[in-house]
Amino acid sequence: MSQIIKGFSKLSREEKTEILKKHFQLPENFSEILETFRHPEQQELFDDFSENTLSNFYLPFGVAPNFLIDDKMYVVPMVVEESSVVAAASRAASFWAKNGGFKTTIHNTLKKGHIWFKWDGLKSFFEKLPQGLEEMLRKAVAPLTANMEKRGGGIRTIEIIPLEGEYGIFQLQIGFETADSMGANFINSCLEEMKEPLKEFFNTNKDFKQYGDTEIIMAILSNYTTECLVTTSVECPIEALSEYSAGLKPAEFAQKFKQAIDIALSDTSRAVTHNKGIFNGTDAVVIATGNDFRAAEAAGHAWAAKDGKYRSLSSCEITDNARFRMKLTLPLALGTVGGLTRLHPMAALALEMLGNPTASELMGIAAAAGLANNFSAVASLVTTGIQKGHMKLHLSNLLKSLNATEEEQKAAMEHFKNETVSALKVKEFLKR
Ligand code: MEV
């Protein structure tokens, strides 16, 4: 198909499906499949979340109970398609609940946004903010910030920073507190509202004008939320690790575990997989609560590379008094109001299940889920490997993909209770 489809978004849903069928080789029952997954009562709501919506894409909404976080017990909703993630999180949560639980530190919750502009003057002009600029900018967005201020948020910092290594390009950097919302819309609205007044301010001020006109390049929040940072940590006596050490002496297990984490702290190839294991848990909570997982991932990975080399986000320590400690620090700009958090019925339910947490509490919960999955994954890697547990959980997916009957599925589940699962072995079993 090389023809461009014009005005696609303006077509009705039925017209869209018809035109797709005409232009692409699609299954006969294309429309039926789409129809099957539409919500019988609330489809309009889902249609409005996005553009060109034809149907819904289901993912499992699961829960990991027994998450003891800052002395409060949570059942953590997780949306993820990888079969072992919820199981791994649940097992780690139960283990750590018996060993003091997860402890959270919120370092800060400030988010930043930038107006990038071109101006041919000297950097030294901006060592201090030009007089009158802050007042003018605040006034320009007062109608937008008034409500946020009532909720405890608003503009906290304003500064101008030259672009590193470039002449004549600057950022007006604004620090925002956004209360319990993630705040992306609020921040971007404020920034866009400030663009014109900022230009006007420079272009009508003779000190600046003598170097030529100021030109606005763009205005946008930064997803690199290094000042919206959470640490979660766990700690137990090494002896307690026997539950996870799969026959190894707990001290040996702890040493191997630490080595695995240290490898991820030094080697980028390993660090990426290691951090993926963290985001298995973190993203599942971020998605379940209607938050933006792309923003969380982008910030997390940039943070992992903050010293110029991509490293593990978690670390591990074995203390002189035989204690095992693990900690995870990552930026997580999350919201518990606004955006999809209350609009999506399942996200609203997830937040209710968590006791309607504040945004800071949710940062701690998502980070704890990340650390739980990381702990489980590394514990498996340094003992039995991950495939044993993973393939057991994947068995039912395999059976379904091989069109096994219900009876065959039951028999296979029984057979593979004490057998290692592999696609080949499952195929052979079904043949027999
Ligand atoms: C799989 O989804 C995640 C792991 O690869 C993470 C890790 O290697 O640490 C098991």
Tab-separated table of C-alpha atoms and ligand atoms in Angstrom:
chain	number	residue	atom	x	y	z
A	1	MET	CA	0.000	0.000	0.000
A	2	SER	CA	1.661	3.234	-1.048
A	3	GLN	CA	-1.418	5.410	-1.150
A	4	ILE	CA	-1.821	7.951	1.645
A	5	ILE	CA	-5.121	7.696	3.518
A	6	LYS	CA	-6.390	11.245	3.830
A	7	GLY	CA	-8.586	12.473	6.665
A	8	PHE	CA	-8.488	9.134	8.484
A	9	SER	CA	-9.116	10.624	11.918
A	10	LYS	CA	-12.317	12.293	10.681
A	11	LEU	CA	-13.904	8.983	9.653
A	12	SER	CA	-16.309	7.077	11.856
A	13	ARG	CA	-14.990	3.939	13.525
A	14	GLU	CA	-16.838	1.726	11.041
A	15	GLU	CA	-15.428	3.695	8.112
A	16	LYS	CA	-11.946	3.418	9.587
A	17	THR	CA	-12.154	-0.372	9.833
A	18	GLU	CA	-13.541	-0.630	6.313
A	19	ILE	CA	-10.830	1.520	4.828
A	20	LEU	CA	-8.143	-0.468	6.649
A	21	LYS	CA	-9.601	-3.705	5.322
A	22	LYS	CA	-9.543	-2.275	1.828
A	23	HIS	CA	-5.942	-1.071	1.995
A	24	PHE	CA	-4.277	-3.828	4.030
A	25	GLN	CA	-4.378	-7.579	4.123
A	26	LEU	CA	-6.304	-8.117	7.324
A	27	PRO	CA	-8.050	-11.177	8.704
A	28	GLU	CA	-11.630	-11.782	7.575
A	29	ASN	CA	-12.851	-11.319	11.130
A	30	PHE	CA	-10.893	-8.087	11.722
A	31	SER	CA	-14.010	-6.115	12.703
A	32	GLU	CA	-15.302	-8.931	14.910
A	33	ILE	CA	-12.030	-9.159	16.830
A	34	LEU	CA	-12.041	-5.413	17.401
A	35	GLU	CA	-15.669	-5.559	18.478
A	36	THR	CA	-15.050	-8.405	20.948
A	37	PHE	CA	-12.631	-6.312	22.945
A	38	ARG	CA	-14.732	-3.185	23.087
A	39	HIS	CA	-16.289	-2.409	26.446
A	40	PRO	CA	-20.053	-3.023	26.426
A	41	GLU	CA	-20.900	0.028	28.579
A	42	GLN	CA	-17.950	2.363	28.942
A	43	GLN	CA	-16.322	2.322	25.521
A	44	GLU	CA	-16.861	6.029	24.958
A	45	LEU	CA	-14.592	6.749	27.903
A	46	PHE	CA	-11.772	4.633	26.484
A	47	ASP	CA	-12.279	5.993	22.978
A	48	ASP	CA	-11.641	9.474	24.303
A	49	PHE	CA	-8.271	8.630	25.847
A	50	SER	CA	-6.656	8.551	22.442
A	51	GLU	CA	-7.112	9.166	18.730
A	52	ASN	CA	-8.293	6.680	16.106
A	53	THR	CA	-9.375	4.204	18.794
A	54	LEU	CA	-10.801	1.028	17.321
A	55	SER	CA	-10.867	-1.257	20.310
A	56	ASN	CA	-9.035	-1.963	23.584
A	57	PHE	CA	-5.817	-3.838	24.269
A	58	TYR	CA	-6.169	-5.961	27.390
A	59	LEU	CA	-3.321	-6.476	29.847
A	60	PRO	CA	-3.635	-8.382	33.114
A	61	PHE	CA	-4.405	-6.311	36.198
A	62	GLY	CA	-2.801	-8.330	39.015
A	63	VAL	CA	-1.930	-7.705	42.634
A	64	ALA	CA	1.089	-8.351	44.821
A	65	PRO	CA	-0.010	-8.551	48.467
A	66	ASN	CA	2.109	-8.168	51.622
A	67	PHE	CA	4.077	-5.075	50.663
A	68	LEU	CA	5.120	-3.564	53.976
A	69	ILE	CA	6.269	-0.047	53.124
A	70	ASP	CA	7.143	2.426	55.873
A	71	ASP	CA	5.260	0.254	58.376
A	72	LYS	CA	2.063	0.254	56.329
A	73	MET	CA	0.800	-2.884	54.604
A	74	TYR	CA	-0.241	-2.555	50.955
A	75	VAL	CA	-1.661	-4.779	48.304
A	76	VAL	CA	0.045	-3.456	45.200
A	77	PRO	CA	-1.812	-3.445	41.858
A	78	MET	CA	0.424	-4.327	38.920
A	79	VAL	CA	-0.337	-4.234	35.204
A	80	VAL	CA	2.198	-6.293	33.284
A	81	GLU	CA	2.200	-8.980	30.608
A	82	GLU	CA	5.311	-10.878	31.744
A	83	SER	CA	4.065	-13.922	33.654
A	84	SER	CA	6.706	-14.058	36.408
A	85	VAL	CA	6.743	-10.398	37.457
A	86	VAL	CA	3.797	-10.375	39.870
A	87	ALA	CA	4.830	-13.730	41.358
A	88	ALA	CA	8.394	-12.485	41.907
A	89	ALA	CA	7.192	-9.230	43.457
A	90	SER	CA	4.754	-11.066	45.748
A	91	ARG	CA	7.355	-13.511	46.990
A	92	ALA	CA	9.895	-10.771	47.676
A	93	ALA	CA	7.228	-8.605	49.352
A	94	SER	CA	6.315	-11.424	51.776
A	95	PHE	CA	9.971	-12.064	52.539
A	96	TRP	CA	10.728	-8.410	53.262
A	97	ALA	CA	7.497	-7.972	55.254
A	98	LYS	CA	8.931	-10.529	57.686
A	99	ASN	CA	12.183	-8.584	57.757
A	100	GLY	CA	11.118	-5.026	58.475
A	101	GLY	CA	9.703	-4.084	55.084
A	102	PHE	CA	10.724	-1.336	52.663
A	103	LYS	CA	11.812	2.081	53.945
A	104	THR	CA	11.317	5.136	51.755
A	105	THR	CA	13.166	8.429	51.563
A	106	ILE	CA	11.711	11.136	49.329
A	107	HIS	CA	14.617	13.435	48.541
A	108	ASN	CA	12.575	16.082	46.787
A	109	THR	CA	9.509	16.474	44.581
A	110	LEU	CA	10.493	19.460	42.447
A	111	LYS	CA	9.886	19.237	38.700
A	112	LYS	CA	11.536	21.430	36.108
A	113	GLY	CA	10.490	23.023	32.874
A	114	HIS	CA	12.374	25.137	30.369
A	115	ILE	CA	11.850	27.929	27.915
A	116	TRP	CA	14.748	27.727	25.477
A	117	PHE	CA	15.693	31.001	23.821
A	118	LYS	CA	18.282	32.556	21.552
A	119	TRP	CA	19.966	35.797	22.477
A	120	ASP	CA	23.373	37.039	21.352
A	121	GLY	CA	24.456	38.637	24.609
A	122	LEU	CA	26.827	37.665	27.367
A	123	LYS	CA	26.277	34.810	29.817
A	124	SER	CA	27.282	37.115	32.652
A	125	PHE	CA	24.012	39.025	32.189
A	126	PHE	CA	22.259	36.087	33.803
A	127	GLU	CA	24.413	35.540	36.848
A	128	LYS	CA	21.477	37.167	38.584
A	129	LEU	CA	17.926	37.092	37.261
A	130	PRO	CA	17.220	40.450	35.504
A	131	GLN	CA	15.288	42.758	37.764
A	132	GLY	CA	11.532	42.596	37.347
A	133	LEU	CA	11.587	39.381	35.297
A	134	GLU	CA	10.441	37.008	38.022
A	135	GLU	CA	7.586	39.264	39.062
A	136	MET	CA	6.475	39.692	35.463
A	137	LEU	CA	6.560	35.941	34.743
A	138	ARG	CA	4.677	35.059	37.908
A	139	LYS	CA	2.034	37.638	37.045
A	140	ALA	CA	1.681	36.263	33.525
A	141	VAL	CA	0.724	32.832	34.843
A	142	ALA	CA	-1.100	33.859	38.013
A	143	PRO	CA	-4.491	32.623	36.697
A	144	LEU	CA	-2.901	29.208	36.078
A	145	THR	CA	-0.952	28.937	39.323
A	146	ALA	CA	-3.684	30.225	41.659
A	147	ASN	CA	-5.376	26.839	41.965
A	148	MET	CA	-2.118	24.925	42.247
A	149	GLU	CA	-0.997	27.273	45.024
A	150	LYS	CA	-4.179	26.477	46.949
A	151	ARG	CA	-3.178	22.798	46.745
A	152	GLY	CA	0.294	23.566	48.120
A	153	GLY	CA	2.139	23.711	44.796
A	154	GLY	CA	3.276	26.436	42.431
A	155	ILE	CA	6.457	27.990	41.098
A	156	ARG	CA	9.453	27.547	43.392
A	157	THR	CA	12.546	28.608	41.444
A	158	ILE	CA	13.342	30.703	38.385
A	159	GLU	CA	16.818	30.959	36.885
A	160	ILE	CA	18.492	31.442	33.522
A	161	ILE	CA	21.217	29.016	32.505
A	162	PRO	CA	23.328	29.132	29.319
A	163	LEU	CA	23.357	26.005	27.154
A	164	GLU	CA	26.599	24.201	27.836
A	165	GLY	CA	29.200	24.656	25.108
A	166	GLU	CA	26.909	26.822	22.963
A	167	TYR	CA	26.991	30.543	22.411
A	168	GLY	CA	23.757	32.489	22.477
A	169	ILE	CA	21.351	29.758	23.634
A	170	PHE	CA	19.827	29.882	27.095
A	171	GLN	CA	17.190	28.157	29.156
A	172	LEU	CA	14.828	29.836	31.521
A	173	GLN	CA	14.526	27.055	34.055
A	174	ILE	CA	11.491	27.004	36.297
A	175	GLY	CA	11.100	24.673	39.272
A	176	PHE	CA	7.522	23.616	40.026
A	177	GLU	CA	5.825	21.826	42.891
A	178	THR	CA	2.723	20.128	41.576
A	179	ALA	CA	1.175	18.738	44.809
A	180	ASP	CA	-0.318	15.296	44.138
A	181	SER	CA	-0.503	15.652	40.371
A	182	MET	CA	2.261	14.596	38.001
A	183	GLY	CA	1.810	18.096	36.688
A	184	ALA	CA	2.859	17.755	33.048
A	185	ASN	CA	-0.110	19.735	31.713
A	186	PHE	CA	0.169	22.379	34.404
A	187	ILE	CA	3.896	22.859	33.794
A	188	ASN	CA	3.600	22.962	30.006
A	189	SER	CA	0.660	25.391	30.169
A	190	CYS	CA	2.623	27.734	32.440
A	191	LEU	CA	5.704	27.564	30.227
A	192	GLU	CA	3.785	28.222	27.033
A	193	GLU	CA	1.962	31.130	28.658
A	194	MET	CA	5.318	32.658	29.630
A	195	LYS	CA	6.869	32.521	26.154
A	196	GLU	CA	5.501	35.779	24.774
A	197	PRO	CA	5.966	37.866	27.946
A	198	LEU	CA	9.546	36.609	28.214
A	199	LYS	CA	10.320	37.655	24.643
A	200	GLU	CA	8.607	40.966	25.190
A	201	PHE	CA	10.596	41.576	28.385
A	202	PHE	CA	13.943	41.208	26.631
A	203	ASN	CA	12.986	42.912	23.405
A	204	THR	CA	11.727	46.041	25.136
A	205	ASN	CA	14.622	46.332	27.573
A	206	LYS	CA	17.454	48.402	26.105
A	207	ASP	CA	20.178	46.541	28.060
A	208	PHE	CA	19.217	43.343	26.289
A	209	LYS	CA	17.990	44.823	23.030
A	210	GLN	CA	21.471	46.253	22.279
A	211	TYR	CA	22.579	42.651	21.548
A	212	GLY	CA	19.678	42.025	19.206
A	213	ASP	CA	16.268	40.417	19.496
A	214	THR	CA	15.476	37.461	21.699
A	215	GLU	CA	13.952	34.537	19.897
A	216	ILE	CA	12.004	31.810	21.712
A	217	ILE	CA	12.917	28.326	20.518
A	218	MET	CA	10.565	26.136	22.562
A	219	ALA	CA	8.997	25.593	25.948
A	220	ILE	CA	8.598	22.182	27.559
A	221	LEU	CA	8.878	20.400	30.891
A	222	SER	CA	11.870	18.170	31.483
A	223	ASN	CA	11.243	14.488	32.089
A	224	TYR	CA	14.692	14.306	33.642
A	225	THR	CA	13.227	14.780	37.096
A	226	THR	CA	16.449	14.551	39.087
A	227	GLU	CA	14.876	16.550	41.867
A	228	CYS	CA	11.860	14.298	42.138
A	229	LEU	CA	13.798	11.466	43.616
A	230	VAL	CA	12.996	8.480	45.809
A	231	THR	CA	15.131	5.915	47.619
A	232	THR	CA	13.730	2.640	48.879
A	233	SER	CA	15.770	0.224	50.946
A	234	VAL	CA	15.560	-3.125	52.689
A	235	GLU	CA	17.778	-4.695	55.288
A	236	CYS	CA	17.977	-8.016	57.147
A	237	PRO	CA	20.423	-10.254	59.003
A	238	ILE	CA	22.317	-12.379	56.466
A	239	GLU	CA	21.017	-15.542	58.153
A	240	ALA	CA	17.449	-14.581	57.203
A	241	LEU	CA	18.382	-14.931	53.520
A	242	SER	CA	18.310	-18.746	53.830
A	243	GLU	CA	14.741	-18.557	52.522
A	244	TYR	CA	16.120	-17.331	49.186
A	245	SER	CA	19.504	-19.008	49.088
A	246	ALA	CA	18.313	-22.252	47.421
A	247	GLY	CA	20.617	-24.502	49.394
A	248	LEU	CA	23.595	-22.115	49.460
A	249	LYS	CA	24.834	-20.951	52.840
A	250	PRO	CA	23.217	-17.525	53.437
A	251	ALA	CA	26.650	-15.841	53.658
A	252	GLU	CA	27.695	-17.357	50.332
A	253	PHE	CA	24.385	-16.351	48.771
A	254	ALA	CA	24.801	-12.771	50.074
A	255	GLN	CA	28.332	-12.568	48.621
A	256	LYS	CA	27.206	-13.864	45.217
A	257	PHE	CA	24.244	-11.495	45.297
A	258	LYS	CA	26.493	-8.533	46.037
A	259	GLN	CA	28.875	-9.566	43.267
A	260	ALA	CA	25.972	-9.646	40.808
A	261	ILE	CA	24.909	-6.151	41.837
A	262	ASP	CA	28.490	-4.880	41.669
A	263	ILE	CA	28.783	-6.277	38.136
A	264	ALA	CA	25.668	-4.270	37.187
A	265	LEU	CA	27.247	-1.206	38.788
A	266	SER	CA	30.332	-1.537	36.544
A	267	ASP	CA	29.138	-3.110	33.314
A	268	THR	CA	26.620	-1.331	31.108
A	269	SER	CA	25.508	-4.467	29.262
A	270	ARG	CA	24.504	-6.113	32.509
A	271	ALA	CA	23.194	-2.856	34.006
A	272	VAL	CA	20.579	-2.444	31.262
A	273	THR	CA	19.113	-5.908	31.933
A	274	HIS	CA	19.388	-5.400	35.677
A	275	ASN	CA	17.513	-2.091	35.466
A	276	LYS	CA	14.946	-3.651	33.134
A	277	GLY	CA	14.250	-6.050	36.002
A	278	ILE	CA	13.668	-3.053	38.282
A	279	PHE	CA	11.277	-1.459	35.803
A	280	ASN	CA	9.387	-4.774	35.566
A	281	GLY	CA	8.013	-3.890	38.995
A	282	THR	CA	8.068	-0.096	38.855
A	283	ASP	CA	6.369	0.209	35.463
A	284	ALA	CA	3.690	-2.304	36.457
A	285	VAL	CA	2.639	0.032	39.303
A	286	VAL	CA	3.081	3.160	37.194
A	287	ILE	CA	0.769	1.710	34.512
A	288	ALA	CA	-1.777	0.312	36.998
A	289	THR	CA	-2.159	3.761	38.547
A	290	GLY	CA	-2.599	5.547	35.215
A	291	ASN	CA	0.810	7.218	35.236
A	292	ASP	CA	3.193	7.838	32.352
A	293	PHE	CA	5.620	4.907	32.211
A	294	ARG	CA	7.583	6.368	29.287
A	295	ALA	CA	8.427	9.398	31.425
A	296	ALA	CA	9.420	7.172	34.364
A	297	GLU	CA	11.627	5.008	32.144
A	298	ALA	CA	13.291	7.933	30.350
A	299	ALA	CA	14.132	9.614	33.658
A	300	GLY	CA	15.285	6.375	35.270
A	301	HIS	CA	17.638	5.427	32.472
A	302	ALA	CA	19.099	8.925	32.220
A	303	TRP	CA	19.653	8.861	35.986
A	304	ALA	CA	21.389	5.488	35.633
A	305	ALA	CA	23.877	7.210	33.327
A	306	LYS	CA	24.277	10.381	35.400
A	307	ASP	CA	28.044	9.996	35.877
A	308	GLY	CA	28.642	9.433	32.167
A	309	LYS	CA	28.331	5.651	32.260
A	310	TYR	CA	25.106	3.647	32.442
A	311	ARG	CA	25.033	1.715	35.742
A	312	SER	CA	22.735	-0.254	38.031
A	313	LEU	CA	20.092	1.818	39.794
A	314	SER	CA	20.290	-0.434	42.847
A	315	SER	CA	23.182	-1.232	45.137
A	316	CYS	CA	23.946	-3.776	47.825
A	317	GLU	CA	26.012	-3.754	50.977
A	318	ILE	CA	27.075	-6.423	53.459
A	319	THR	CA	27.867	-4.818	56.787
A	320	ASP	CA	30.502	-5.833	59.359
A	321	ASN	CA	27.750	-6.962	61.693
A	322	ALA	CA	26.484	-9.460	59.104
A	323	ARG	CA	23.568	-7.518	57.755
A	324	PHE	CA	22.430	-7.466	54.142
A	325	ARG	CA	21.272	-4.123	52.758
A	326	MET	CA	19.881	-3.227	49.385
A	327	LYS	CA	18.783	0.115	48.083
A	328	LEU	CA	17.318	1.631	44.963
A	329	THR	CA	17.300	5.323	44.077
A	330	LEU	CA	15.495	6.645	41.034
A	331	PRO	CA	13.603	9.705	39.802
A	332	LEU	CA	9.862	9.066	39.672
A	333	ALA	CA	7.488	11.887	38.828
A	334	LEU	CA	4.095	10.365	39.604
A	335	GLY	CA	0.642	11.680	40.285
A	336	THR	CA	-2.376	10.451	42.192
A	337	VAL	CA	-4.725	13.115	40.845
A	338	GLY	CA	-5.114	14.510	37.339
A	339	GLY	CA	-4.271	12.924	34.009
A	340	LEU	CA	-5.647	9.419	33.631
A	341	THR	CA	-5.276	8.578	37.329
A	342	ARG	CA	-8.931	9.134	38.172
A	343	LEU	CA	-10.423	8.954	34.680
A	344	HIS	CA	-9.422	5.372	33.980
A	345	PRO	CA	-11.721	3.260	36.171
A	346	MET	CA	-9.010	0.639	36.791
A	347	ALA	CA	-6.408	3.275	37.672
A	348	ALA	CA	-8.874	4.871	40.075
A	349	LEU	CA	-9.509	1.448	41.588
A	350	ALA	CA	-5.772	0.767	41.882
A	351	LEU	CA	-5.301	4.032	43.769
A	352	GLU	CA	-8.207	3.188	46.026
A	353	MET	CA	-6.673	-0.223	46.730
A	354	LEU	CA	-3.528	1.603	47.778
A	355	GLY	CA	-5.584	3.740	50.176
A	356	ASN	CA	-5.556	6.816	47.923
A	357	PRO	CA	-1.888	7.612	48.474
A	358	THR	CA	-0.214	10.978	48.044
A	359	ALA	CA	2.094	11.304	45.050
A	360	SER	CA	5.101	10.901	47.379
A	361	GLU	CA	3.650	7.715	48.874
A	362	LEU	CA	3.079	6.352	45.386
A	363	MET	CA	6.728	7.092	44.531
A	364	GLY	CA	7.697	4.880	47.475
A	365	ILE	CA	5.297	2.100	46.448
A	366	ALA	CA	6.446	2.010	42.810
A	367	ALA	CA	10.086	2.078	43.918
A	368	ALA	CA	9.459	-0.763	46.397
A	369	ALA	CA	7.897	-2.856	43.615
A	370	GLY	CA	11.020	-2.179	41.539
A	371	LEU	CA	13.348	-3.235	44.344
A	372	ALA	CA	11.237	-6.331	45.091
A	373	ASN	CA	11.483	-7.492	41.477
A	374	ASN	CA	15.180	-6.668	41.366
A	375	PHE	CA	15.810	-8.662	44.557
A	376	SER	CA	13.876	-11.661	43.228
A	377	ALA	CA	15.553	-11.596	39.827
A	378	VAL	CA	19.102	-11.346	41.167
A	379	ALA	CA	18.396	-13.993	43.831
A	380	SER	CA	17.278	-16.385	41.068
A	381	LEU	CA	20.176	-15.489	38.800
A	382	VAL	CA	22.806	-16.338	41.423
A	383	THR	CA	21.069	-19.592	42.424
A	384	THR	CA	18.683	-21.578	40.229
A	385	GLY	CA	18.565	-19.233	37.230
A	386	ILE	CA	15.336	-17.581	36.150
A	387	GLN	CA	14.038	-20.053	33.605
A	388	LYS	CA	12.776	-22.673	36.058
A	389	GLY	CA	10.261	-20.346	37.689
A	390	HIS	CA	9.670	-18.275	34.573
A	391	MET	CA	8.854	-21.220	32.309
A	392	LYS	CA	6.539	-22.758	34.933
A	393	LEU	CA	4.502	-19.589	34.860
A	394	HIS	CA	4.781	-19.399	31.098
A	395	LEU	CA	3.480	-22.972	30.724
A	396	SER	CA	-0.149	-21.997	30.392
A	397	ASN	CA	0.740	-19.413	27.676
A	398	LEU	CA	2.678	-22.111	25.825
A	399	LEU	CA	-0.180	-24.573	26.069
A	400	LYS	CA	-2.665	-22.036	24.758
A	401	SER	CA	-0.405	-21.056	21.871
A	402	LEU	CA	-0.204	-24.770	20.965
A	403	ASN	CA	-4.020	-25.008	21.037
A	404	ALA	CA	-4.038	-27.583	23.836
A	405	THR	CA	-7.489	-28.701	24.948
A	406	GLU	CA	-8.580	-28.107	28.525
A	407	GLU	CA	-7.908	-31.730	29.329
A	408	GLU	CA	-4.428	-31.583	27.803
A	409	GLN	CA	-3.709	-28.368	29.720
A	410	LYS	CA	-4.673	-30.031	33.001
A	411	ALA	CA	-2.543	-33.081	32.267
A	412	ALA	CA	0.420	-30.908	31.256
A	413	MET	CA	0.159	-28.784	34.410
A	414	GLU	CA	0.307	-31.966	36.453
A	415	HIS	CA	3.157	-33.453	34.440
A	416	PHE	CA	5.350	-30.336	34.567
A	417	LYS	CA	4.942	-29.857	38.316
A	418	ASN	CA	8.286	-31.547	38.826
A	419	GLU	CA	9.743	-31.197	35.320
A	420	THR	CA	11.641	-28.356	33.724
A	421	VAL	CA	9.444	-26.614	31.167
A	422	SER	CA	10.640	-25.875	27.648
A	423	ALA	CA	8.685	-25.247	24.447
A	424	LEU	CA	10.090	-28.426	22.946
A	425	LYS	CA	9.224	-30.571	25.958
A	426	VAL	CA	5.667	-29.195	26.019
A	427	LYS	CA	5.247	-29.960	22.301
A	428	GLU	CA	6.528	-33.508	22.826
A	429	PHE	CA	4.238	-33.984	25.802
A	430	LEU	CA	1.221	-32.918	23.762
A	431	LYS	CA	2.207	-35.239	20.907
A	432	ARG	CA	2.408	-38.160	23.324
B	1	MEV	C1	13.441	-10.368	33.059
B	1	MEV	O1	12.249	-9.710	32.723
B	1	MEV	C2	14.236	-9.529	34.024
B	1	MEV	C3	15.618	-10.071	34.366
B	1	MEV	O2	16.366	-10.273	33.188
B	1	MEV	C4	16.267	-9.025	35.243
B	1	MEV	C5	17.716	-9.312	35.568
B	1	MEV	O3	18.414	-9.958	34.755
B	1	MEV	O4	18.166	-8.847	36.624
B	1	MEV	C6	15.524	-11.398	35.061
